[in-house]
Coordinates of C-alpha atoms in Angstrom, one line a residue:
Chain O
M1303 CA 29.4 94.5 89.3
D1304 CA 32.5 93.4 89.3
S1305 CA 35.2 92.7 86.7
A1306 CA 34.8 88.6 86.9
L1307 CA 30.6 89.0 86.3
I1308 CA 31.9 90.7 82.6
L1309 CA 34.4 87.9 82.2
E1310 CA 31.5 85.4 82.9
W1311 CA 29.5 87.3 80.5
V1312 CA 32.3 87.0 77.6
I1313 CA 32.7 83.4 78.9
K1314 CA 29.2 82.9 78.0
S1315 CA 28.5 84.1 75.3
A1316 CA 32.0 82.6 73.3
I1317 CA 30.8 78.9 75.2
L1318 CA 27.3 80.3 73.1
I1319 CA 28.5 80.6 70.0
F1320 CA 30.9 78.2 69.6
V1321 CA 28.2 75.9 70.2
L1322 CA 25.3 77.5 67.9
L1323 CA 28.2 77.3 65.0
T1324 CA 29.4 73.7 65.5
G1325 CA 25.5 72.6 66.1
F1326 CA 24.9 74.6 62.7
A1327 CA 27.8 72.4 61.0
Y1328 CA 26.9 69.0 62.5
L1329 CA 22.8 69.5 61.6
T1330 CA 23.8 70.5 57.7
L1331 CA 25.7 66.6 58.0
F1332 CA 23.1 65.5 59.7
E1333 CA 20.0 66.6 57.9
R1334 CA 22.4 65.1 54.6
R1335 CA 22.8 62.0 56.5
A1336 CA 19.0 61.5 57.4
L1337 CA 17.7 62.7 54.4
A1338 CA 19.9 60.6 52.2
R1339 CA 18.4 57.8 54.5
I1340 CA 15.3 58.8 54.1
Q1341 CA 15.7 58.8 50.3
V1342 CA 17.4 55.2 50.4
R1343 CA 20.5 56.6 49.8
I1344 CA 24.1 56.6 51.9
G1345 CA 24.8 60.4 51.8
P1346 CA 27.9 61.7 52.7
N1347 CA 30.5 59.7 54.3
R1348 CA 33.9 59.8 52.4
A1349 CA 35.6 63.2 54.8
G1350 CA 36.6 61.1 57.7
P1351 CA 34.8 58.3 59.6
F1352 CA 31.0 58.3 59.5
G1353 CA 31.4 61.5 56.6
L1354 CA 32.2 63.0 60.1
L1355 CA 35.0 65.9 58.7
Q1356 CA 32.3 66.9 55.7
P1357 CA 31.1 70.6 57.2
V1358 CA 34.9 71.5 57.9
A1359 CA 35.7 69.9 53.7
D1360 CA 32.1 72.3 53.0
G1361 CA 33.7 74.9 55.2
L1362 CA 37.2 75.3 53.8
K1363 CA 36.0 74.8 50.5
L1364 CA 33.5 78.1 50.6
I1365 CA 36.6 79.9 52.2
F1366 CA 38.4 79.3 49.0
K1367 CA 35.9 80.4 46.0
E1368 CA 35.0 83.7 44.6
E1369 CA 33.3 86.0 45.4
L1370 CA 30.6 87.2 43.7
T1371 CA 29.2 90.8 43.6
P1372 CA 26.7 92.1 41.4
A1373 CA 27.2 94.8 38.5
E1374 CA 24.1 96.9 39.5
A1375 CA 23.7 95.5 43.0
D1376 CA 24.3 98.0 46.5
K1377 CA 27.5 97.3 47.4
V1378 CA 27.4 98.4 50.6
L1379 CA 24.4 96.6 51.7
F1380 CA 24.8 93.5 49.8
T1381 CA 27.4 92.9 52.1
L1382 CA 25.7 94.4 55.0
A1383 CA 22.7 91.6 54.9
P1384 CA 24.6 88.2 55.6
V1385 CA 25.4 89.8 58.7
V1386 CA 21.8 91.0 59.5
T1387 CA 20.6 87.9 59.5
V1388 CA 23.1 86.1 61.0
V1389 CA 23.4 87.8 64.5
P1390 CA 19.7 88.1 64.8
A1391 CA 19.6 84.4 64.5
L1392 CA 22.9 84.0 67.1
I1393 CA 21.7 86.7 69.6
L1394 CA 18.2 84.7 70.3
A1395 CA 19.9 82.0 72.2
A1396 CA 20.6 84.4 74.8
V1397 CA 17.6 84.0 76.9
I1398 CA 16.9 80.7 77.0
P1399 CA 18.2 78.3 80.5
W1400 CA 20.1 75.3 80.0
G1401 CA 19.9 74.3 83.6
R1402 CA 19.6 74.6 87.0
D1403 CA 22.2 77.3 88.6
V1404 CA 25.2 75.7 89.3
T1405 CA 28.2 76.2 91.2
L1406 CA 31.5 77.0 90.0
F1407 CA 34.8 77.6 91.0
G1408 CA 33.0 79.6 94.4
R1409 CA 30.1 81.6 91.9
Q1410 CA 27.0 80.6 91.4
V1411 CA 26.5 80.6 87.7
S1412 CA 23.4 80.6 86.1
L1413 CA 22.9 78.3 82.9
S1414 CA 22.1 80.7 80.2
V1415 CA 23.7 84.6 79.1
A1416 CA 20.8 86.9 80.2
D1417 CA 18.1 85.4 82.7
L1418 CA 15.8 88.3 81.7
N1419 CA 12.6 88.6 82.8
V1420 CA 10.7 89.7 79.9
G1421 CA 12.6 87.0 78.1
V1422 CA 9.6 85.9 75.4
L1423 CA 9.5 89.7 74.2
Y1424 CA 12.9 89.4 73.8
I1425 CA 12.4 86.3 71.2
M1426 CA 9.3 88.1 69.4
A1427 CA 11.1 90.8 69.2
V1428 CA 14.6 90.3 67.8
S1429 CA 13.1 87.0 66.1
S1430 CA 11.7 90.1 64.3
I1431 CA 14.8 91.5 63.1
A1432 CA 15.8 88.2 60.8
V1433 CA 13.4 89.8 58.3
Y1434 CA 15.3 93.2 58.0
G1435 CA 18.5 90.8 56.8
I1436 CA 16.2 89.1 54.0
V1437 CA 14.7 92.2 52.2
L1438 CA 18.0 94.2 52.6
A1439 CA 19.5 90.8 50.9
G1440 CA 17.1 90.7 48.3
W1441 CA 17.0 94.2 47.0
S1442 CA 20.0 94.9 46.9
S1443 CA 21.0 92.0 45.1
N1444 CA 19.5 94.2 41.6
N1445 CA 18.2 90.6 40.8
K1446 CA 14.0 90.6 40.2
Y1447 CA 14.6 86.7 41.0
A1448 CA 15.8 87.5 44.5
L1449 CA 13.6 90.6 44.5
L1450 CA 10.6 88.2 44.3
G1451 CA 12.2 86.0 46.9
G1452 CA 12.8 88.3 49.5
L1453 CA 9.1 90.2 48.8
R1454 CA 7.6 86.4 49.2
S1455 CA 9.5 85.7 52.6
S1456 CA 8.7 88.5 54.1
A1457 CA 5.5 88.4 53.5
Q1458 CA 5.1 84.8 54.6
M1459 CA 7.2 85.3 58.0
I1460 CA 5.2 88.3 59.4
S1461 CA 2.3 86.6 58.6
Y1462 CA 3.4 83.7 60.7
E1463 CA 4.8 85.6 63.6
L1464 CA 1.1 86.4 64.6
A1465 CA 0.5 82.9 65.0
L1466 CA 3.6 82.3 66.9
G1467 CA 3.0 85.4 68.7
L1468 CA 0.2 84.5 70.0
A1469 CA 1.6 80.8 70.5
F1470 CA 3.5 82.2 73.0
V1471 CA 0.4 83.8 75.0
P1472 CA -0.3 80.4 76.8
A1473 CA 2.5 79.6 77.4
I1474 CA 2.6 82.6 79.5
L1475 CA 0.0 82.9 81.2
L1476 CA 0.2 79.4 82.0
A1477 CA 3.1 80.3 84.0
D1478 CA 2.3 83.5 85.2
S1479 CA 5.8 85.1 84.3
M1480 CA 7.7 85.3 81.0
R1481 CA 10.9 83.9 82.5
M1482 CA 12.5 81.5 80.7
V1483 CA 13.1 79.9 84.3
D1484 CA 9.9 80.4 85.4
I1485 CA 8.0 79.0 82.1
V1486 CA 9.9 76.0 82.8
E1487 CA 9.7 75.5 86.4
A1488 CA 6.3 75.9 85.8
Q1489 CA 6.0 72.8 83.6
H1490 CA 7.0 70.6 87.0
P1491 CA 4.1 68.3 87.4
W1492 CA 2.3 68.4 83.4
W1493 CA 4.6 69.6 80.4
F1494 CA 2.4 71.9 78.6
V1495 CA 2.6 70.2 75.9
V1496 CA -0.5 68.4 77.6
I1497 CA -1.9 71.1 79.0
Q1498 CA -1.7 72.5 75.6
P1499 CA -1.2 70.7 73.0
V1500 CA -3.1 72.6 70.0
G1501 CA -1.0 75.8 71.1
T1502 CA 2.5 73.7 70.5
A1503 CA 0.8 72.6 67.4
I1504 CA 0.9 76.0 66.2
F1505 CA 3.5 76.9 67.1
L1506 CA 5.3 74.2 65.5
I1507 CA 3.9 75.0 62.7
A1508 CA 4.3 79.1 62.8
T1509 CA 7.9 77.9 63.9
L1510 CA 9.0 76.1 60.2
A1511 CA 7.3 79.0 59.0
E1512 CA 9.2 81.6 60.4
V1513 CA 12.7 80.0 59.0
N1514 CA 12.1 79.0 55.9
R1515 CA 11.8 75.7 55.9
A1516 CA 9.6 72.5 53.8
P1517 CA 7.3 72.7 53.7
F1518 CA 7.2 76.3 53.8
D1519 CA 10.1 77.4 52.0
M1520 CA 8.4 79.2 49.5
P1521 CA 10.9 81.9 49.0
E1522 CA 13.5 80.0 47.9
A1523 CA 11.8 77.8 46.0
E1524 CA 14.2 76.2 43.5
Q1525 CA 12.0 75.6 40.5
E1526 CA 10.7 79.1 40.3
L1527 CA 13.4 81.0 41.4
T1528 CA 16.6 80.0 40.9
A1529 CA 17.9 80.5 44.9
G1530 CA 15.4 83.3 45.9
Y1531 CA 17.1 85.8 48.1
H1532 CA 20.8 84.7 48.7
T1533 CA 20.6 84.2 44.4
E1534 CA 23.2 85.9 44.0
Y1535 CA 25.4 85.6 46.8
S1536 CA 28.1 82.7 46.7
G1537 CA 31.0 82.5 49.0
M1538 CA 31.3 82.9 52.9
K1539 CA 28.0 85.5 51.8
F1540 CA 26.5 82.5 51.1
A1541 CA 27.5 80.3 53.9
L1542 CA 26.7 82.8 56.5
F1543 CA 22.8 82.5 54.9
F1544 CA 23.4 79.2 55.9
M1545 CA 24.8 79.7 59.2
A1546 CA 21.8 82.2 59.8
E1547 CA 18.9 79.4 58.6
Y1548 CA 20.6 76.7 60.0
A1549 CA 21.4 78.4 63.9
K1550 CA 17.5 79.6 63.5
M1551 CA 16.6 75.7 63.5
I1552 CA 18.4 74.4 66.8
V1553 CA 17.4 78.0 68.8
I1554 CA 13.6 78.2 67.7
S1555 CA 13.7 74.0 68.0
S1556 CA 15.4 74.6 71.8
I1557 CA 12.9 77.2 72.6
A1558 CA 9.9 75.1 71.6
A1559 CA 11.5 72.5 73.6
T1560 CA 11.7 75.1 76.6
L1561 CA 8.2 76.3 76.2
F1562 CA 6.6 73.9 76.4
F1563 CA 8.3 70.0 76.3
G1564 CA 10.0 71.0 79.9
G1565 CA 12.4 72.7 79.1
Y1566 CA 16.0 71.2 81.6
L1567 CA 13.1 69.3 83.8
G1568 CA 13.4 65.3 83.1
P1569 CA 14.0 62.4 85.7
G1570 CA 16.7 62.8 87.9
V1571 CA 17.2 66.1 87.2
D1572 CA 16.5 67.8 90.8
R1573 CA 19.6 65.6 92.3
Y1574 CA 21.7 65.7 89.5
P1575 CA 21.3 69.4 88.3
W1576 CA 24.2 68.7 85.8
L1577 CA 21.6 66.7 83.7
G1578 CA 19.5 69.2 82.7
P1579 CA 22.1 70.6 79.1
L1580 CA 21.5 66.7 78.9
Y1581 CA 18.1 66.7 78.7
L1582 CA 17.3 69.9 76.5
F1583 CA 20.0 68.4 74.1
I1584 CA 17.7 65.4 73.4
K1585 CA 14.5 67.5 73.1
I1586 CA 16.2 69.9 70.7
V1587 CA 17.5 67.1 68.3
I1588 CA 14.1 65.2 68.0
L1589 CA 12.3 68.6 67.1
L1590 CA 15.2 68.4 64.6
F1591 CA 14.7 65.5 63.3
G1592 CA 11.2 66.2 62.9
M1593 CA 11.9 69.1 60.7
I1594 CA 13.8 67.4 58.6
W1595 CA 11.2 64.3 58.2
L1596 CA 8.6 66.9 57.7
R1597 CA 11.3 68.1 54.5
A1598 CA 11.7 64.9 53.1
T1599 CA 8.1 63.9 53.7
F1600 CA 5.6 67.0 52.7
P1601 CA 5.7 68.8 49.2
R1602 CA 6.0 72.6 48.7
I1603 CA 3.0 74.3 49.4
R1604 CA 1.4 76.9 47.0
Y1605 CA 1.8 80.2 47.9
D1606 CA -1.6 81.4 48.0
R1607 CA -2.6 78.7 50.1
L1608 CA 0.2 79.3 52.8
M1609 CA -1.0 83.1 52.9
A1610 CA -4.3 81.9 53.6
F1611 CA -3.2 79.1 56.1
G1612 CA -1.8 81.6 57.8
W1613 CA -4.0 84.1 58.0
K1614 CA -7.6 82.1 57.9
V1615 CA -6.8 79.1 59.7
L1616 CA -3.5 79.9 62.4
L1617 CA -4.3 82.7 63.7
P1618 CA -8.2 82.6 64.6
L1619 CA -7.1 79.0 65.9
A1620 CA -4.7 80.3 68.3
L1621 CA -6.9 82.8 69.2
A1622 CA -9.4 81.0 70.2
V1623 CA -6.7 78.4 72.0
T1624 CA -5.2 82.0 74.3
F1625 CA -9.5 82.3 74.8
I1626 CA -9.4 79.2 76.1
T1627 CA -7.0 78.7 78.1
A1628 CA -7.1 82.1 79.9
L1629 CA -11.3 80.9 80.7
G1630 CA -9.9 77.2 82.3
I1631 CA -7.7 79.0 84.5
V1632 CA -10.3 81.0 85.4
L1633 CA -12.3 78.5 86.3
E1634 CA -9.2 76.7 87.9
M1635 CA -10.5 73.4 85.4
L1636 CA -6.7 72.6 83.7
W1637 CA -8.2 69.4 82.4
L1638 CA -10.8 71.3 80.2
I1639 CA -8.1 73.3 78.2
P1640 CA -6.6 70.4 76.4
V1641 CA -9.9 68.7 76.0
L1642 CA -11.7 71.9 74.5
S1643 CA -8.8 73.1 72.5
L1644 CA -8.2 69.8 70.5
A1645 CA -11.7 69.8 70.4
A1646 CA -11.5 73.5 68.5
G1647 CA -8.5 71.9 66.7
L1648 CA -10.3 68.9 65.3
F1649 CA -12.7 71.5 63.7
T1650 CA -10.3 73.6 62.1
V1651 CA -9.0 70.6 60.3
A1652 CA -12.8 69.4 59.1
M1653 CA -12.9 72.9 58.4
V1654 CA -9.9 73.6 56.0
H1655 CA -10.7 70.1 55.2
R1656 CA -14.8 70.8 53.6
A1657 CA -13.2 74.0 52.1
L1658 CA -10.6 72.3 50.5
R1659 CA -13.4 69.1 48.8
R1660 CA -15.8 72.2 47.6
K1661 CA -12.7 73.8 46.0
A1662 CA -12.1 70.2 44.8
Y1663 CA -15.7 70.0 43.1
A1664 CA -15.5 73.1 41.7
R1665 CA -12.6 73.2 39.7
A1666 CA -14.1 69.5 38.4
Chain A
M947 CA 17.6 92.6 86.1
L948 CA 18.8 95.5 83.7
L949 CA 22.5 94.8 84.6
Q950 CA 21.8 91.8 82.2
Y951 CA 20.9 93.8 79.0
I952 CA 24.9 94.2 79.4
A953 CA 25.5 90.5 78.8
I954 CA 23.1 90.6 74.8
A955 CA 25.1 93.7 74.1
I956 CA 28.3 91.8 74.5
L957 CA 27.0 88.9 72.2
I958 CA 25.8 90.9 69.8
F959 CA 29.9 92.4 69.9
L960 CA 30.7 89.2 69.3
S961 CA 28.6 87.5 67.2
T962 CA 28.9 90.9 65.0
A963 CA 32.6 90.1 64.8
L964 CA 32.6 86.7 63.9
A965 CA 30.5 88.0 60.8
G966 CA 32.9 90.6 60.0
L967 CA 35.4 87.8 60.0
V968 CA 33.6 85.3 58.2
I969 CA 33.3 87.8 55.3
V970 CA 36.9 89.2 55.7
L971 CA 37.9 85.6 55.1
G972 CA 35.7 85.4 52.1
E973 CA 38.0 88.5 50.6
L974 CA 41.0 87.3 51.8
F975 CA 41.7 83.8 50.2
G976 CA 39.0 83.7 47.6
P977 CA 39.7 84.9 43.8
R978 CA 38.3 87.9 41.9
V979 CA 38.5 87.5 38.6
K980 CA 35.9 90.6 36.6
T981 CA 33.7 89.8 34.3
N982 CA 31.2 91.3 32.5
V983 CA 29.2 88.3 31.9
K984 CA 30.4 87.2 35.9
S985 CA 28.9 90.7 37.4
M986 CA 25.2 90.5 35.0
P987 CA 22.1 89.6 37.2
Y988 CA 22.1 85.5 37.1
E989 CA 18.8 84.7 35.9
S990 CA 19.7 80.9 34.4
G991 CA 21.6 82.0 31.4
M992 CA 19.1 84.4 29.9
T993 CA 20.4 88.0 29.0
P994 CA 18.4 90.4 31.6
I995 CA 15.8 92.2 30.8
G996 CA 14.7 95.6 32.6
P997 CA 15.9 97.1 35.7
G998 CA 16.1 94.4 38.6
T999 CA 14.1 96.5 41.1
R1000 CA 10.5 97.0 39.9
R1001 CA 7.3 97.8 41.3
M1002 CA 6.0 95.4 43.6
P1003 CA 2.6 94.3 44.5
V1004 CA -0.4 96.4 46.6
R1005 CA -0.4 93.3 48.4
F1006 CA 2.5 93.0 50.3
Y1007 CA 1.6 96.6 52.0
L1008 CA -1.7 95.5 52.9
I1009 CA -0.1 92.4 54.3
A1010 CA 2.2 94.3 56.4
M1011 CA 0.0 97.1 57.3
L1012 CA -3.2 94.3 58.5
F1013 CA 0.9 92.6 60.1
I1014 CA 1.1 96.0 62.1
L1015 CA -2.7 96.0 63.1
F1016 CA -2.4 92.6 64.5
D1017 CA 1.1 92.7 66.0
I1018 CA -0.4 95.3 68.4
E1019 CA -3.0 93.1 69.4
I1020 CA -0.7 90.5 70.4
I1021 CA 1.7 92.3 72.3
F1022 CA -1.5 94.0 74.2
L1023 CA -1.8 90.0 75.3
L1024 CA 1.6 89.5 76.4
P1025 CA 1.6 91.8 79.7
W1026 CA -2.2 90.7 80.4
A1027 CA -1.2 87.0 80.8
V1028 CA 1.5 88.4 83.3
V1029 CA -1.0 90.1 85.0
F1030 CA -4.4 87.5 84.3
R1031 CA -3.9 85.2 87.5
K1032 CA -4.7 88.8 89.3
L1033 CA -7.4 90.1 87.2
G1034 CA -9.0 87.0 86.9
V1035 CA -12.9 87.1 85.7
F1036 CA -12.5 90.5 85.4
G1037 CA -9.3 90.2 82.9
L1038 CA -11.2 87.5 80.6
V1039 CA -14.5 89.7 79.8
E1040 CA -11.8 92.4 79.5
M1041 CA -9.7 90.7 77.1
L1042 CA -12.7 88.9 75.7
I1043 CA -14.5 92.5 74.7
F1044 CA -11.0 93.9 72.9
I1045 CA -10.5 90.6 71.1
L1046 CA -14.2 90.9 69.9
I1047 CA -13.7 94.3 68.8
L1048 CA -10.9 92.8 66.6
L1049 CA -12.3 90.0 65.7
V1050 CA -14.9 92.8 63.5
G1051 CA -12.2 94.1 61.8
Y1052 CA -10.6 91.1 61.2
L1053 CA -14.2 89.9 59.7
Y1054 CA -14.1 92.9 57.4
A1055 CA -11.0 93.0 56.0
W1056 CA -11.9 88.9 55.4
K1057 CA -14.4 89.9 53.5
K1058 CA -13.5 92.5 51.6
G1059 CA -10.9 89.9 49.8
A1060 CA -7.9 91.5 51.8
L1061 CA -6.7 88.2 52.5
E1062 CA -7.3 86.5 49.5
W1063 CA -4.4 86.0 47.5
E1064 CA -5.6 86.3 43.5

C-alpha cells in the first residue's frame, strides 16, 4: 500500500460526495420543474437562467434560518439523528462502478470508490442503517406526530426491505457473483431486466418504499402527521434530512441501473470506455424521472394496505421469482425465466384485483 | 481485497465531516431567539396534552420480529445464490426444502392474523 493509493481513495471519495451533493441540489430543482410541468404550472424559473440558481438560493436561505430545538427533546440524539440519516445515504454509493478501469496519470484507476467482492451485501447492510436515523429523529423530538412518523417509517422500511433483499437474489444468481462489476459484465448480451422483468419491478417498487417516496410516503403524510419524523427540524438539520432523501433516491436509482439495466454498458462502450459513466448517468436520470412521474400520478396508499402489500404480495412473489430464476438456470433454459415469472406476476395482479373487488362488494 | 475497506472508511469519515460541517454552519449563522412558545412541541398550533413519547402499538414489535425471521432467510439465500451453479440440482432442491419450511411459518403467521393491520 502506497500513499498514492490513499490519495486516490481520498480524491475518489471527495468526487463521489461532491457529485451526490450537486445531484441532490439539482434533483430538487428537476423535481419541482417536472412536477410543475405535469400540473400545468411553470415552476421556479426566477433565480438565474431557467431557475438554475434556485438550489443555491434555497441553501443560503436555510443557512440563515433559526434552528429550533424543542425544550423537552433529547438534545444529543436530536442533533445526531440527521447525521445518522445522511451518512449511510452518501456511503451507499461507494460500490457502484461508473465504468471499466481507465488509465489516468499512468495508473490503473477503477471507477468506483471500493470494489468489494460482497458489493450487494454491502448495499443491503448500509441501506438498513438509515432506519436508525429516522427512528431516532422521531423519538428524540418528543412530539407525537414525529414519533408516529418514525414508527410508521421503520415498520414500512423493514417490511419492504425483505422484498428488496429478495430482489437482489435473481441478479446474483444470473451473474454468479456479488461483485457489482461482475454483475454488470454478466449483462452483456441481455440486460437482467429482459431476463427477469418481474424481479426488476419488485426491486423498483420496494426501493420507492425504502426511500419513502410517493405513493409510499406514509411517514411524511402531510395531512395527518404534519411532516412525520422531521416535524421539529428546521434550518440546516432539516436540510440534512432532505439531502439524505434525495441522495438516497439518486443512489438507489444507480443501484437499480447497475443491477438490472446494464449499468455502464451501452453501444460503443467497448471501444470508448469513457462512454460508460455517460450511459449510467442517462439511465439514472430516466429512473429518477420515473420516480417523479409516479409521485405526480399516484395517490398515497393507506397504511394497512401498504403493509399488506409488502407482506402478502411482494414477499411471496419475490420468493417465487427467486425460485423460478434458479429453476431456469438449472434447466439451462434462460427463456423460461421471463415467461414463468411474467406468468407469476400476472397471477399475482389478478389475485390482488380479486381481493380488492371482494372487499368492495363486502362494503357495498 | 480487504484494503478496499479503507476506502470506505475514508468515505465514511469525509461524509461525517461534511454532515458535521453543515450542522455547524447552521449553528453559526442562524439566529437564536428562544421563547417558551417556540420551544413547545409543534402540534399545528394546539397546546400539547400529555407527554410526547407514549406507549406504542404492539403491532410494530410483531412486524420487527417477523422481519428478523425473514431477513435471516434472505441472508442465507445470498451465499447460496453465489455458488448456485456449482451446486446444481442439489442446491435447488435443498433451497426448496428450506423455503418450504419457512413458508409453513409464514402461512401460520398469516392465518394467525399477524400480518393484518386493523
